[in-house]
XYZ file of N, CA, C and O in Angstrom:
620
model
N -18.079 -6.723 -23.188
C -17.898 -5.259 -22.632
C -16.699 -5.617 -21.769
O -17.197 -6.449 -20.840
N -15.871 -4.749 -21.725
C -14.787 -4.972 -20.453
C -15.248 -4.132 -19.361
O -16.203 -3.329 -19.118
N -14.849 -5.154 -18.672
C -15.481 -4.326 -16.862
C -14.784 -3.202 -16.553
O -13.776 -2.875 -17.075
N -15.315 -2.605 -15.834
C -14.855 -1.508 -14.945
C -13.463 -1.645 -14.465
O -12.992 -2.290 -13.770
N -12.309 -0.478 -14.971
C -11.353 -0.113 -13.775
C -11.173 0.121 -13.114
O -11.755 1.300 -12.668
N -10.586 0.088 -11.754
C -10.255 0.974 -10.464
C -9.349 2.540 -10.774
O -8.513 2.053 -12.186
N -9.733 3.076 -10.527
C -8.551 4.305 -11.100
C -8.065 4.999 -9.288
O -8.883 4.595 -8.233
N -7.368 5.738 -9.545
C -6.607 6.536 -8.375
C -6.829 7.704 -8.274
O -6.828 8.711 -9.389
N -7.234 8.292 -6.977
C -7.313 10.028 -7.244
C -6.772 10.575 -5.799
O -6.257 9.582 -4.791
N -6.140 11.882 -6.159
C -5.475 12.068 -4.884
C -6.294 11.960 -3.136
O -7.425 12.378 -3.174
N -5.554 11.295 -2.538
C -6.605 11.826 -1.121
C -6.542 13.140 -0.525
O -6.179 14.094 -0.519
N -8.229 13.482 0.161
C -7.797 14.601 0.625
C -8.304 14.524 2.045
O -8.641 13.531 2.702
N -8.129 15.461 2.498
C -8.524 15.590 4.435
C -10.682 14.877 4.224
O -10.374 13.878 5.760
N -10.947 15.303 3.444
C -12.435 14.456 3.271
C -11.958 13.071 3.741
O -13.379 12.418 3.347
N -11.364 12.346 2.732
C -11.055 11.041 3.488
C -10.817 10.301 4.801
O -10.851 9.124 4.873
N -10.739 11.288 5.540
C -10.087 10.748 6.511
C -10.742 10.247 7.613
O -10.319 8.857 8.198
N -11.935 9.895 7.603
C -12.553 9.164 8.358
C -12.930 7.286 8.405
O -12.967 6.769 8.643
N -13.031 7.532 6.334
C -12.773 6.484 5.599
C -11.309 5.512 5.956
O -11.741 4.649 5.955
N -10.323 6.594 5.621
C -8.914 6.061 5.720
C -8.513 5.626 7.458
O -7.895 4.488 7.493
N -9.300 5.919 8.131
C -9.290 5.720 9.600
C -9.757 3.973 9.720
O -9.523 3.504 10.344
N -11.139 4.031 9.222
C -11.452 3.053 9.318
C -11.163 1.583 8.633
O -10.784 0.767 9.424
N -10.420 1.948 7.679
C -9.506 0.598 6.854
C -8.411 0.705 7.877
O -8.216 -0.403 8.138
N -7.564 1.606 8.505
C -6.294 1.624 9.158
C -6.580 0.793 10.451
O -5.597 -0.014 10.826
N -7.784 0.683 11.299
C -7.992 0.592 12.367
C -8.666 -0.484 11.824
O -9.361 -1.657 12.614
N -9.159 -1.362 11.256
C -9.281 -2.740 10.251
C -8.640 -3.762 11.325
O -7.471 -3.527 11.099
N -9.098 -4.760 12.110
C -8.239 -6.077 12.589
C -7.518 -6.763 11.781
O -6.242 -6.682 12.494
N -7.947 -7.070 10.486
C -6.690 -7.484 9.572
C -5.733 -6.882 8.804
O -4.730 -6.525 8.712
N -6.012 -5.210 9.077
C -5.273 -4.586 8.508
C -3.932 -4.179 9.498
O -2.822 -4.546 9.305
N -4.223 -4.551 11.312
C -3.848 -4.068 12.124
C -2.854 -4.889 11.745
O -1.376 -4.578 11.890
N -3.287 -6.040 12.187
C -2.510 -7.598 12.444
C -1.446 -7.317 11.092
O -0.194 -8.307 11.148
N -1.348 -7.175 9.910
C -0.543 -7.136 8.953
C 0.112 -5.387 8.381
O 1.205 -5.879 7.690
N 0.210 -4.692 9.952
C 0.962 -3.601 9.480
C 1.779 -3.425 10.474
O 2.290 -4.177 11.297
N 2.637 -2.665 10.032
C 4.058 -2.563 11.060
C 3.723 -2.086 12.389
O 4.724 -2.461 13.489
N 2.905 -1.439 12.737
C 2.062 -0.654 13.529
C 0.831 -1.490 13.917
O 0.047 -1.249 13.327
N 0.693 -2.108 14.815
C -0.588 -2.803 15.397
C -2.071 -2.180 16.141
O -2.580 -2.628 16.166
N -1.301 -1.324 17.084
C -2.434 -0.642 17.712
C -3.394 -0.199 17.059
O -3.419 0.819 16.031
N -4.482 0.408 17.628
C -5.324 1.569 17.163
C -4.699 2.859 17.328
O -3.761 3.085 17.756
N -5.288 3.326 16.209
C -5.225 4.974 16.050
C -5.948 5.497 16.287
O -7.836 5.581 15.818
N -5.731 6.365 16.960
C -7.065 7.345 17.230
C -7.207 8.408 16.192
O -6.541 8.583 15.649
N -8.555 9.028 16.417
C -9.106 9.858 15.051
C -7.919 11.406 15.445
O -7.787 11.764 14.383
N -7.668 11.564 16.143
C -6.492 13.018 16.656
C -5.201 12.622 15.866
O -4.900 13.266 15.018
N -4.601 11.123 16.379
C -3.213 10.767 16.103
C -3.744 10.844 13.626
O -2.472 11.321 13.444
N -4.933 10.086 13.547
C -5.150 10.319 12.269
C -4.989 11.460 11.544
O -4.186 11.469 10.424
N -5.533 12.462 12.412
C -5.639 13.692 11.319
C -4.038 14.124 11.150
O -4.062 14.950 10.237
N -3.477 14.154 12.193
C -2.239 14.719 12.303
C -1.538 14.444 11.374
O -0.656 14.989 10.659
N -1.211 12.845 11.352
C -0.853 12.475 10.141
C -1.206 12.560 8.925
O -0.704 12.690 8.062
N -2.729 12.415 8.195
C -2.859 12.972 7.093
C -2.859 14.153 7.247
O -2.318 14.444 5.765
N -2.936 14.974 7.613
C -2.892 16.496 7.577
C -1.130 16.985 7.096
O -0.980 16.933 5.926
N -0.406 16.074 7.646
C 1.254 16.052 7.426
C 1.433 15.516 6.031
O 1.981 15.905 5.220
N 1.009 14.557 5.983
C 0.844 13.319 4.390
C 0.956 14.228 3.316
O 1.268 14.772 2.160
N -0.614 14.681 3.664
C -0.809 15.866 2.261
C -0.667 16.495 1.621
O -0.530 16.827 0.784
N 1.154 17.338 2.487
C 1.508 18.763 2.144
C 2.646 17.851 2.016
O 3.620 19.000 1.429
N 3.250 17.193 1.989
C 4.273 16.410 2.332
C 4.919 15.914 0.709
O 4.180 15.439 0.017
N 5.609 17.061 -0.183
C 5.787 16.491 -1.619
C 6.148 15.008 -2.156
O 7.030 14.767 -3.174
N 7.171 14.506 -0.677
C 7.933 13.354 -0.881
C 6.979 12.047 -0.941
O 7.265 11.238 -0.716
N 5.828 12.341 -0.625
C 4.353 11.612 -0.241
C 3.294 11.518 -1.484
O 3.004 12.364 -1.493
N 3.197 10.583 -1.972
C 1.553 10.837 -2.406
C 0.659 9.122 -1.948
O 1.526 7.965 -1.606
N -0.905 10.187 -0.921
C -1.371 9.053 -1.157
C -2.639 9.384 -2.086
O -2.953 10.146 -2.313
N -2.956 8.248 -1.797
C -4.460 7.732 -3.335
C -5.572 7.310 -2.575
O -5.157 6.051 -1.683
N -6.805 7.490 -3.333
C -8.046 6.304 -3.043
C -8.203 5.813 -4.234
O -8.457 6.692 -5.116
N -8.510 4.708 -4.358
C -8.777 3.543 -4.961
C -9.955 3.853 -5.388
O -11.308 3.712 -4.386
N -10.651 3.725 -6.814
C -12.182 4.094 -6.509
C -12.234 3.152 -8.075
O -11.729 2.882 -8.800
N -13.734 2.194 -7.534
C -13.941 1.657 -8.882
C -15.655 2.197 -9.352
O -16.292 2.216 -8.025
N -15.851 2.595 -10.280
C -17.079 2.754 -10.368
C -17.527 3.831 -8.908
O -18.798 4.107 -8.984
N -16.774 4.659 -8.985
C -16.483 6.386 -7.678
C -16.469 5.903 -6.941
O -16.900 6.807 -5.522
N -16.694 4.622 -6.255
C -16.998 3.812 -4.958
C -15.068 3.310 -4.478
O -14.531 2.715 -5.320
N -15.033 3.963 -2.684
C -14.110 3.900 -2.730
C -13.465 2.168 -2.162
O -14.164 1.200 -1.800
N -12.228 1.596 -2.788
C -12.556 0.217 -3.139
C -10.916 0.093 -1.854
O -10.315 -1.241 -1.695
N -10.015 1.118 -1.412
C -8.403 0.546 -0.984
C -8.081 2.027 -0.936
O -8.595 3.260 -1.744
N -6.626 2.287 -0.548
C -6.069 3.460 -0.514
C -4.072 2.685 -0.761
O -4.258 1.320 -0.369
N -3.264 3.466 -1.393
C -1.871 3.360 -1.387
C -1.224 4.366 -1.759
O -1.673 5.575 -2.177
N 0.220 3.777 -1.083
C 0.666 5.131 -0.931
C 2.123 4.842 -1.635
O 2.638 4.245 -1.227
N 3.207 5.937 -1.740
C 3.938 5.987 -2.184
C 5.025 7.129 -1.190
O 4.464 8.242 -1.889
N 5.837 6.694 -0.869
C 6.873 7.680 0.117
C 8.102 7.422 -0.187
O 9.119 6.487 -0.606
N 8.512 9.112 -1.437
C 10.046 8.766 -1.786
C 11.166 8.717 -0.891
O 10.630 9.949 0.133
N 11.857 8.348 -0.856
C 13.236 8.749 0.259
C 14.471 9.027 -0.926
O 14.566 8.505 -2.912
N 15.632 8.248 -0.600
C 16.869 8.344 -1.515
C 17.255 7.255 -2.017
O 17.906 7.376 -2.993
N 16.634 5.892 -1.707
C 16.462 4.990 -2.576
C 15.446 5.079 -3.396
O 15.592 3.772 -4.203
N 14.343 5.791 -3.358
C 13.391 5.639 -4.397
C 11.989 5.760 -3.961
O 12.039 6.647 -3.028
N 11.129 4.657 -3.814
C 10.150 4.761 -3.318
C 9.370 3.582 -2.779
O 10.041 2.505 -2.820
N 8.801 3.837 -1.343
C 8.506 3.049 -0.252
C 7.177 2.586 -0.172
O 6.081 3.670 0.040
N 6.308 1.798 -1.047
C 4.871 0.962 -0.776
C 4.228 0.725 0.308
O 4.953 0.599 1.084
N 3.145 1.536 0.322
C 2.286 0.887 1.268
C 0.425 0.586 0.604
O 0.273 1.994 0.139
N -0.229 -0.281 1.250
C -1.443 -0.160 0.772
C -2.210 -0.972 1.487
O -1.755 -1.667 2.210
N -3.694 -0.413 1.531
C -4.715 -1.079 2.059
C -5.559 -1.442 0.966
O -6.634 -0.517 0.190
N -6.750 -2.908 1.328
C -7.490 -2.855 0.781
C -8.503 -2.660 1.522
O -8.612 -3.540 2.623
N -9.829 -2.484 1.062
C -11.211 -1.995 2.346
C -11.497 -3.487 2.131
O -11.828 -4.452 1.666
N -11.721 -3.670 3.503
C -12.087 -4.746 3.851
C -13.505 -5.583 3.299
O -12.990 -7.030 2.989
N -14.114 -4.900 2.768
C -15.389 -5.602 1.702
C -15.598 -5.986 -0.154
O -15.723 -6.322 -0.493
N -14.013 -5.387 0.288
C -13.351 -5.502 -1.675
C -12.297 -6.278 -1.462
O -11.675 -6.153 -2.365
N -11.927 -6.930 -0.330
C -10.895 -8.022 -0.655
C -10.607 -9.270 -1.294
O -12.257 -9.711 -1.361
N -9.735 -9.726 -2.166
C -10.175 -11.189 -2.320
C -10.337 -11.279 -3.721
O -11.571 -11.963 -4.335
N -10.604 -9.584 -4.385
C -11.461 -10.182 -5.388
C -10.527 -9.256 -6.591
O -10.731 -8.539 -7.706
N -9.684 -9.113 -6.292
C -8.214 -8.729 -7.167
C -8.214 -7.008 -7.431
O -6.898 -6.424 -8.505
N -8.873 -6.351 -6.551
C -8.925 -4.740 -6.485
C -7.560 -4.728 -5.978
O -6.473 -3.228 -6.720
N -6.439 -5.048 -5.252
C -5.547 -4.575 -4.568
C -4.272 -4.481 -6.007
O -3.696 -3.893 -6.008
N -4.354 -5.672 -6.452
C -3.685 -6.113 -7.937
C -3.435 -4.772 -8.207
O -2.729 -4.115 -9.023
N -4.589 -4.034 -9.168
C -5.104 -3.750 -10.068
C -4.243 -2.131 -9.403
O -4.031 -1.081 -10.242
N -4.940 -2.175 -7.821
C -4.685 -0.302 -7.740
C -3.140 -0.090 -7.653
O -2.935 0.740 -7.282
N -2.243 -0.976 -6.295
C -0.945 -0.858 -6.601
C -0.388 -1.057 -8.220
O 0.489 -0.344 -8.311
N -0.735 -1.930 -8.836
C -0.439 -1.674 -10.466
C -0.429 -0.206 -10.761
O 0.802 0.246 -11.462
N -1.215 0.054 -10.601
C -1.565 1.400 -11.457
C -0.699 2.846 -10.703
O 0.129 3.120 -11.270
N -0.307 2.524 -9.620
C 0.572 3.056 -8.907
C 2.072 3.219 -9.441
O 2.485 4.186 -9.255
N 2.748 1.819 -9.160
C 3.636 1.444 -9.858
C 4.227 1.708 -11.238
O 4.979 2.652 -11.395
N 2.807 1.770 -11.885
C 3.061 2.331 -13.463
C 3.277 3.641 -13.222
O 4.304 4.180 -14.605
N 3.105 4.424 -12.283
C 3.079 5.912 -12.702
C 4.942 6.470 -11.593
O 4.512 7.308 -11.905
N 5.642 5.365 -11.218
C 6.690 6.338 -10.465
C 7.896 5.539 -11.162
O 7.855 4.606 -12.189
N 8.520 6.137 -11.362
C 10.221 6.522 -11.939
C 10.757 5.564 -10.741
O 11.300 6.242 -10.040
N 11.989 4.996 -11.342
C 13.385 4.348 -10.432
C 12.980 2.870 -9.970
O 11.877 2.154 -9.545
N 13.506 2.919 -8.569
C 13.048 1.984 -7.419
C 12.332 2.208 -6.536
O 11.863 3.049 -6.200
N 11.252 0.950 -6.866
C 10.061 0.778 -5.657
C 10.254 -0.607 -4.842
O 10.364 -1.724 -5.184
N 10.019 -0.100 -3.996
C 10.002 -1.305 -2.591
C 8.919 -1.467 -1.841
O 7.636 -0.090 -2.034
N 8.718 -2.624 -1.006
C 8.072 -2.701 -0.103
C 8.438 -3.920 0.942
O 8.835 -4.497 0.591
N 8.028 -3.662 1.926
C 8.280 -4.540 3.288
C 7.063 -5.124 3.640
O 5.715 -4.739 4.237
N 6.565 -7.008 3.468
C 5.420 -7.256 3.971
C 5.817 -8.054 4.804
O 6.803 -9.319 4.962
N 4.936 -8.209 5.681
C 5.030 -9.385 6.931
C 4.901 -10.715 6.449
O 4.263 -11.149 5.424
N 5.553 -11.382 6.892
C 5.772 -12.848 6.471
C 4.467 -13.421 7.257
O 3.366 -13.309 7.756
N 3.636 -14.339 6.174
C 2.579 -14.720 6.359
C 1.151 -13.808 5.175
O -0.226 -14.333 5.682
N 1.797 -12.989 4.931
C 0.715 -11.687 4.327
C 0.820 -12.199 3.294
O 1.274 -11.785 2.375
N 0.281 -13.753 2.966
C -0.156 -14.122 1.745
C -0.786 -13.103 0.309
O -0.227 -12.635 -1.160
N -1.988 -12.107 0.899
C -2.572 -11.557 -0.202
C -1.674 -10.345 -0.605
O -1.731 -9.923 -1.839
N -0.920 -9.538 0.143
C -0.195 -8.885 0.052
C 0.908 -8.891 -1.206
O 1.560 -8.362 -1.683
N 1.394 -10.176 -0.965
C 2.877 -10.926 -1.654
C 2.354 -11.048 -2.853
O 3.078 -10.788 -3.776
N 1.034 -11.296 -3.119
C 0.368 -11.699 -4.901
C 0.212 -10.346 -5.034
O 0.709 -9.775 -6.345
N -0.253 -9.122 -4.405
C 0.165 -7.846 -4.635
C 1.121 -7.485 -5.307
O 1.534 -7.433 -6.569
N 1.880 -7.762 -4.449
C 3.450 -6.611 -4.425
C 3.639 -7.527 -6.328
O 4.421 -6.892 -6.626
N 4.060 -8.934 -6.001
C 4.499 -9.794 -7.209
C 3.488 -9.212 -8.665
O 4.036 -9.171 -9.669
N 2.277 -9.176 -8.757
C 1.398 -9.030 -9.807
C 2.105 -7.120 -10.378
O 1.898 -7.006 -11.152
N 1.882 -6.120 -9.030
C 2.645 -5.240 -9.332
C 4.231 -5.263 -10.201
O 4.761 -4.036 -10.581
N 5.017 -6.215 -10.070
C 6.438 -6.055 -10.715
C 7.403 -6.171 -9.874
O 8.375 -6.007 -9.830
N 6.800 -6.547 -8.266
C 8.152 -6.603 -7.267
C 8.343 -7.840 -7.419
O 7.827 -8.637 -7.507
N 9.597 -8.333 -7.294
C 10.409 -9.526 -6.410
C 10.498 -9.599 -5.212
O 11.373 -8.521 -4.648
N 10.707 -10.639 -4.719
C 11.296 -10.757 -3.888
C 12.731 -10.505 -2.871
O 13.217 -11.683 -4.054
N 13.356 -10.263 -2.104
C 14.729 -9.947 -2.068
C 15.199 -10.411 -1.934
O 16.052 -11.623 -1.393
N 14.823 -10.735 -0.182
C 15.251 -11.610 0.998
C 14.339 -11.110 2.479
O 13.111 -10.862 2.122
N 14.181 -12.188 2.803
C 13.156 -12.096 4.398
C 13.959 -12.236 5.570
O 15.278 -12.575 5.543
N 13.886 -11.419 6.336
C 14.415 -11.492 7.700
C 13.514 -10.664 9.042
O 12.960 -9.795 8.312
N 13.054 -11.247 10.229
C 12.855 -11.025 11.407
C 11.690 -10.656 11.268
O 10.735 -9.789 11.721
N 11.213 -11.498 10.628
C 9.908 -11.835 10.389
C 8.749 -10.767 9.002
O 8.025 -10.708 8.734
N 9.609 -9.976 8.286
C 9.121 -8.831 7.219
C 10.128 -9.821 5.899
O 11.336 -10.157 5.779
N 9.385 -9.855 4.967
C 9.672 -9.921 3.399
C 10.111 -8.479 2.838
O 9.091 -7.563 2.955
N 11.301 -8.358 1.937
C 11.291 -7.282 1.456
C 11.326 -7.662 -0.155
O 11.794 -8.594 -0.757
N 10.580 -6.626 -0.573
C 10.239 -6.871 -2.106
C 10.333 -5.038 -2.859
O 10.357 -4.345 -2.422
N 11.241 -5.714 -4.429
C 11.644 -4.547 -5.052
C 11.445 -4.863 -6.519
O 11.260 -5.739 -6.788
N 10.940 -4.158 -7.223
C 10.991 -4.177 -8.968
C 12.620 -4.178 -9.443
O 12.982 -4.466 -10.132
N 13.475 -4.276 -8.497
C 14.919 -4.348 -8.975
C 14.830 -6.352 -9.366
O 14.181 -6.830 -8.367
N 15.864 -6.571 -9.491
C 15.840 -8.462 -9.843
C 16.541 -8.887 -8.965
O 17.732 -7.926 -7.896
N 16.417 -9.710 -7.561
C 16.898 -10.308 -6.634
C 18.251 -10.699 -7.321
O 18.470 -10.714 -7.745
N 18.919 -9.999 -6.043
C 20.880 -10.760 -5.741
C 21.217 -11.657 -5.166
O 21.404 -11.694 -4.288
N 20.696 -13.082 -5.910
C 20.862 -14.399 -5.576
C 22.362 -14.950 -4.718
O 22.289 -15.111 -4.084
N 23.620 -13.564 -4.783
C 24.903 -13.603 -4.914
C 24.673 -13.274 -3.276
O 25.676 -13.694 -2.461
N 23.702 -12.553 -3.298
C 23.941 -11.526 -1.594
C 22.917 -12.264 -0.920
O 22.482 -11.512 0.108
N 22.219 -13.349 -1.339
C 21.191 -14.638 -0.205
C 20.069 -13.490 -0.776
O 18.952 -14.165 0.225
N 19.707 -13.324 -1.563
C 18.446 -13.006 -2.193
C 17.640 -14.125 -2.453
O 18.120 -15.456 -3.049
N 16.485 -14.073 -2.844
C 15.466 -15.519 -3.226
C 15.147 -15.336 -4.497
O 15.295 -14.607 -4.923
């Protein structure tokens, strides 16, 4: 018998408390661009904006109806920039790889992610989703579904 697979559903304002708790988790903050705590008001303003922005796709990943993480794709002139968080209680179980792979599979064009050096879990997720390490600078690794350009200093 095949084990259940995660699926993505669009986030709603009803997910605000859950998403905020994941955002303010110490490990999530340590691996984020912005490491400070986010207030409920700041979070609600951000979420309200994201949910109506046609260039942003925000999902909650579920397994058997239970939230296990979140993934986001922001469209820009270069393609899509990805971001994700696996719920603290669901880390190290392969769910991040599954949910980000689902998101990448529904996107067309260039997909990118910026991951802090040392965040090995997210690097494994990026690789499993078909992203390749392009280069690293300033403590950040840059990943894309494009092939690395070794002549331009890519890895």
